[in-house]
Coordinates of C-alpha atoms in Angstrom, one line a residue:
X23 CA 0.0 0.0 0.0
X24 CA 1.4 3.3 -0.9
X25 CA 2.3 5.9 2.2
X26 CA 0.4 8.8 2.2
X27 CA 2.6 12.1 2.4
X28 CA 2.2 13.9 5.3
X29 CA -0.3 17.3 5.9
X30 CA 1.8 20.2 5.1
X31 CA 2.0 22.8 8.0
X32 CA -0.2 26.1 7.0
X33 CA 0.5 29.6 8.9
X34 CA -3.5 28.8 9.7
X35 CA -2.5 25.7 12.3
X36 CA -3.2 28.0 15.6
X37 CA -5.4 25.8 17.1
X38 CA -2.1 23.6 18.7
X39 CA -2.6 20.6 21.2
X40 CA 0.1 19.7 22.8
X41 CA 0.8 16.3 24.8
X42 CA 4.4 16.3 26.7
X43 CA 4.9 16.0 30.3
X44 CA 4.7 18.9 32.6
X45 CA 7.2 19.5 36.1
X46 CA 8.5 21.7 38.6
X47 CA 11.7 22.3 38.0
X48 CA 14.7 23.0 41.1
X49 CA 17.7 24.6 39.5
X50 CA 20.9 24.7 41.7
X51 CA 23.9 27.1 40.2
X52 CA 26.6 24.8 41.7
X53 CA 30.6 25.8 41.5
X54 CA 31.5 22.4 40.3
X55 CA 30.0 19.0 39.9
X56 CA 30.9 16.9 42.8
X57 CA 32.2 13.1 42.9
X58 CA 29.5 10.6 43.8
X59 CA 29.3 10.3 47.3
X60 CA 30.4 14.3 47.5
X61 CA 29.6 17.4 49.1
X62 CA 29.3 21.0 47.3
X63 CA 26.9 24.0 48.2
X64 CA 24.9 25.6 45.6
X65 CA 25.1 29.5 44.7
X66 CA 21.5 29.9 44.2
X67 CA 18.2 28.0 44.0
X68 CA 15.4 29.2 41.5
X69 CA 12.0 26.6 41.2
X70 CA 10.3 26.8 37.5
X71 CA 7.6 25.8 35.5
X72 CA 9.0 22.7 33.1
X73 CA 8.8 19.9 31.0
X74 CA 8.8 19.4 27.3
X75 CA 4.9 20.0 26.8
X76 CA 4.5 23.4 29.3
X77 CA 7.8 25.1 27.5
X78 CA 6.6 24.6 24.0
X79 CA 2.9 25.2 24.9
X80 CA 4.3 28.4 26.3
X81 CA 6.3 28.9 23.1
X82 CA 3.4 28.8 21.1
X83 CA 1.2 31.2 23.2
X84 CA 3.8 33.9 22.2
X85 CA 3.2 33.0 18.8
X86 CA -0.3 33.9 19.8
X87 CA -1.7 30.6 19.1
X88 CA -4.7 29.1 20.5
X89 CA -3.1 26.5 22.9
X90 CA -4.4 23.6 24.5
X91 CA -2.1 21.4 27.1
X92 CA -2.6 17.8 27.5
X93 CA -1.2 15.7 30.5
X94 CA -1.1 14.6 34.3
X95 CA 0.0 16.2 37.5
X96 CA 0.0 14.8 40.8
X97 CA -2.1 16.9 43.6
X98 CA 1.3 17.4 45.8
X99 CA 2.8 21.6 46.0
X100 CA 5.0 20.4 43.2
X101 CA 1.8 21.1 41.0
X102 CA 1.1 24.8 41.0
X103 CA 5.0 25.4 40.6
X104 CA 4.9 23.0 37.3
X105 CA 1.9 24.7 35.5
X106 CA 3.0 28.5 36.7
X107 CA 4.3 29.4 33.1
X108 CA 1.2 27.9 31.5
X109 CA -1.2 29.8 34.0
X110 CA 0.9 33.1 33.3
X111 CA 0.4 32.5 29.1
X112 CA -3.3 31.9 29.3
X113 CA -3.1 28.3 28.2
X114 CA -5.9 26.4 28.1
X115 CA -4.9 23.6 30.7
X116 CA -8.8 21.6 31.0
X117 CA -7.2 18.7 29.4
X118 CA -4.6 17.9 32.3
X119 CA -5.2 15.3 34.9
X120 CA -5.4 15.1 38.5
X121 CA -3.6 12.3 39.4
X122 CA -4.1 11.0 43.6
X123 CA -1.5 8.2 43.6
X124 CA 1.6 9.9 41.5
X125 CA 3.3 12.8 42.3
X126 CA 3.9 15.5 39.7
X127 CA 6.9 15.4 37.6
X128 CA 10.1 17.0 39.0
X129 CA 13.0 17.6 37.7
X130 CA 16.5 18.7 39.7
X131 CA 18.6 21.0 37.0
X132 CA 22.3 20.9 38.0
X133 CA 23.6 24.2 36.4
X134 CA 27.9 24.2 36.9
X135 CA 29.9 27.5 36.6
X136 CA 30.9 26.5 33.4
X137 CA 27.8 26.0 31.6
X138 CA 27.4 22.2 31.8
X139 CA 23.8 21.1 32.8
X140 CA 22.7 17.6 34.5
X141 CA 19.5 16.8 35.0
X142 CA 17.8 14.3 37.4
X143 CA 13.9 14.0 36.7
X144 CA 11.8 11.9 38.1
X145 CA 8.3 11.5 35.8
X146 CA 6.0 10.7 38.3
X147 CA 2.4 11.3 37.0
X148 CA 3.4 12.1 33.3
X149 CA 3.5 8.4 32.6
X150 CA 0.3 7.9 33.5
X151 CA -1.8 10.4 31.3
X152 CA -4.4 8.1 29.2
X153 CA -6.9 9.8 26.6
X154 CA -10.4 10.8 28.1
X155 CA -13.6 12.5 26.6
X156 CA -11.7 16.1 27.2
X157 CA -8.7 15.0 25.3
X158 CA -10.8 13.7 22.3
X159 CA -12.6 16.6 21.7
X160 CA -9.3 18.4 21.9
X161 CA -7.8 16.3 19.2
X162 CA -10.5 16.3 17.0
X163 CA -10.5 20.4 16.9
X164 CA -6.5 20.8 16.5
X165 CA -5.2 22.5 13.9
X166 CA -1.7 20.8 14.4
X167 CA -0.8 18.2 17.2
X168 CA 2.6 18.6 19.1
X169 CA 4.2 15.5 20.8
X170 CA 7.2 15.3 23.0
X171 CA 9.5 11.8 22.4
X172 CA 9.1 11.8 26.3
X173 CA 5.7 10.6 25.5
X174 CA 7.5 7.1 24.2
X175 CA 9.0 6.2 27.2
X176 CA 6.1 4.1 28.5
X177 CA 3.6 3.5 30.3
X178 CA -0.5 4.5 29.8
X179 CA 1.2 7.1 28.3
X180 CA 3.2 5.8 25.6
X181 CA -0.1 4.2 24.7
X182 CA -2.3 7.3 24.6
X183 CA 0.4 9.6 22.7
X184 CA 0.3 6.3 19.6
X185 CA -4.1 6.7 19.7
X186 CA -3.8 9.9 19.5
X187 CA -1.4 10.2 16.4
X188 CA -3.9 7.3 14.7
X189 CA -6.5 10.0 15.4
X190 CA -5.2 13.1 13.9
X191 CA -3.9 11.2 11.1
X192 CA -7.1 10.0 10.0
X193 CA -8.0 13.8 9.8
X194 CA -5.1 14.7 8.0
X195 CA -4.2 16.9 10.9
X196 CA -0.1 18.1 10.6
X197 CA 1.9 15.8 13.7
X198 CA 5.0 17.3 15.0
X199 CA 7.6 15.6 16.7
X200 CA 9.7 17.2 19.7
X201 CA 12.7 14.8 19.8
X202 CA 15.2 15.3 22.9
X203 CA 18.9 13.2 23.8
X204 CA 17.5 10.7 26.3
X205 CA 14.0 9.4 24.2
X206 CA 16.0 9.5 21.1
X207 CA 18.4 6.6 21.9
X208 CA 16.0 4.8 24.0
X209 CA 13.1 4.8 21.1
X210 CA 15.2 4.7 18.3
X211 CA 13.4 2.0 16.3
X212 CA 10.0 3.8 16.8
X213 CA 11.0 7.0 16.0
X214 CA 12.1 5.9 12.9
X215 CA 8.9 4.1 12.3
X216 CA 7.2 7.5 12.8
X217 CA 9.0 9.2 10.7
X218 CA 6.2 8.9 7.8
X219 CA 3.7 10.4 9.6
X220 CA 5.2 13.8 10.7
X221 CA 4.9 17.1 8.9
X222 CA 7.5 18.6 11.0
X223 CA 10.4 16.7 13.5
X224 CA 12.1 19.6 15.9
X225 CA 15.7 18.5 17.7
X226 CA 15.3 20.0 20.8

């Protein structure tokens, strides 16, 4: 069977959803990276909104696009610190989960004097976001869908991310494709696989 080509992007896609995974991020600006087992003190301390999905959902909503974030949180103070940026760019956020046994994504951003960064994340209740009747109608309204390769990593949802491309796709609605270091080796074979389908793969 012969592959389709792939909806071309239009400067009229401003209806964007986006599913990536939201966190609070805790930057420390450290003087060095200790050994394991070390001991350093940090320079200063800053807590952020983060994650693949709220930083390009906040991207877009400078673009002045009409934005609508899909994914999970937990209900812990982590929570209001991850969805901050969104709240501040008028997102529409009615399609993110409350999730009572997972906490909210968090990631610890290890910033060195000389510009190396390490990061230690912890996903928490990204990996459980599954489609629902909000998400749906979401979908089925999109101008263009936006997808974080964090959203391959597994769980419920690696599975909701997949139904949710066969969705748009059957409505010739333009996929793009965040990619980022750590999904990229992981899901190599599957990103390739995907490749088809996109209208638009950014390298983050």
């Amino acid at each position: 069977m012969e592959q389709q080509p792939s909806p071309k992007m239009t400067t009229a896609a401003r209806r964007i959803t986006l599913i990536g995974d939201i966190f609070a991020d805790l930057t420390l600006a450290l003087p060095y990276y200790p050994r394991e087992g070390g001991d350093v003190t940090a320079n200063a301390l800053a807590w952020t909104s983060g994650g693949t999905g709220v930083n390009a959902a906040v991207t877009y909503a400078m673009l002045q696009c009409d934005v609508r974030l899909l994914g999970r949180i937990g209900t812990d103070p982590a929570a209001a610190v991850a969805l901050r940026a969104a709240h501040h760019a008028a997102i529409d956020m009615g399609g993110i989960q409350i999730d009572t046994l997972h906490p909210t994504g968090t990631c610890v951003v290890e910033l060195t004097d000389g510009g190396r960064r390490t990061l230690l994340a912890h996903r928490g209740a990204n990996m459980f976001y599954t489609l629902d009747a909000i998400s749906y109608q979401a979908l089925n309204s999109s101008d263009m869908l936006h997808i974080s390769a964090y959203t391959l990593l597994g769980g419920p949802q690696r599975t909701a991310m997949l139904r949710a491309i066969a969705l748009v796709e059957q409505q010739q609605i333009p996929i793009v494709l965040d990619l980022a270091t750590g999904p990229t080796a992981l899901q190599r074979d599957t990103i390739f696989q995907l490749l088809p389908r996109l209208s638009l793969l950014m390298m983050n």
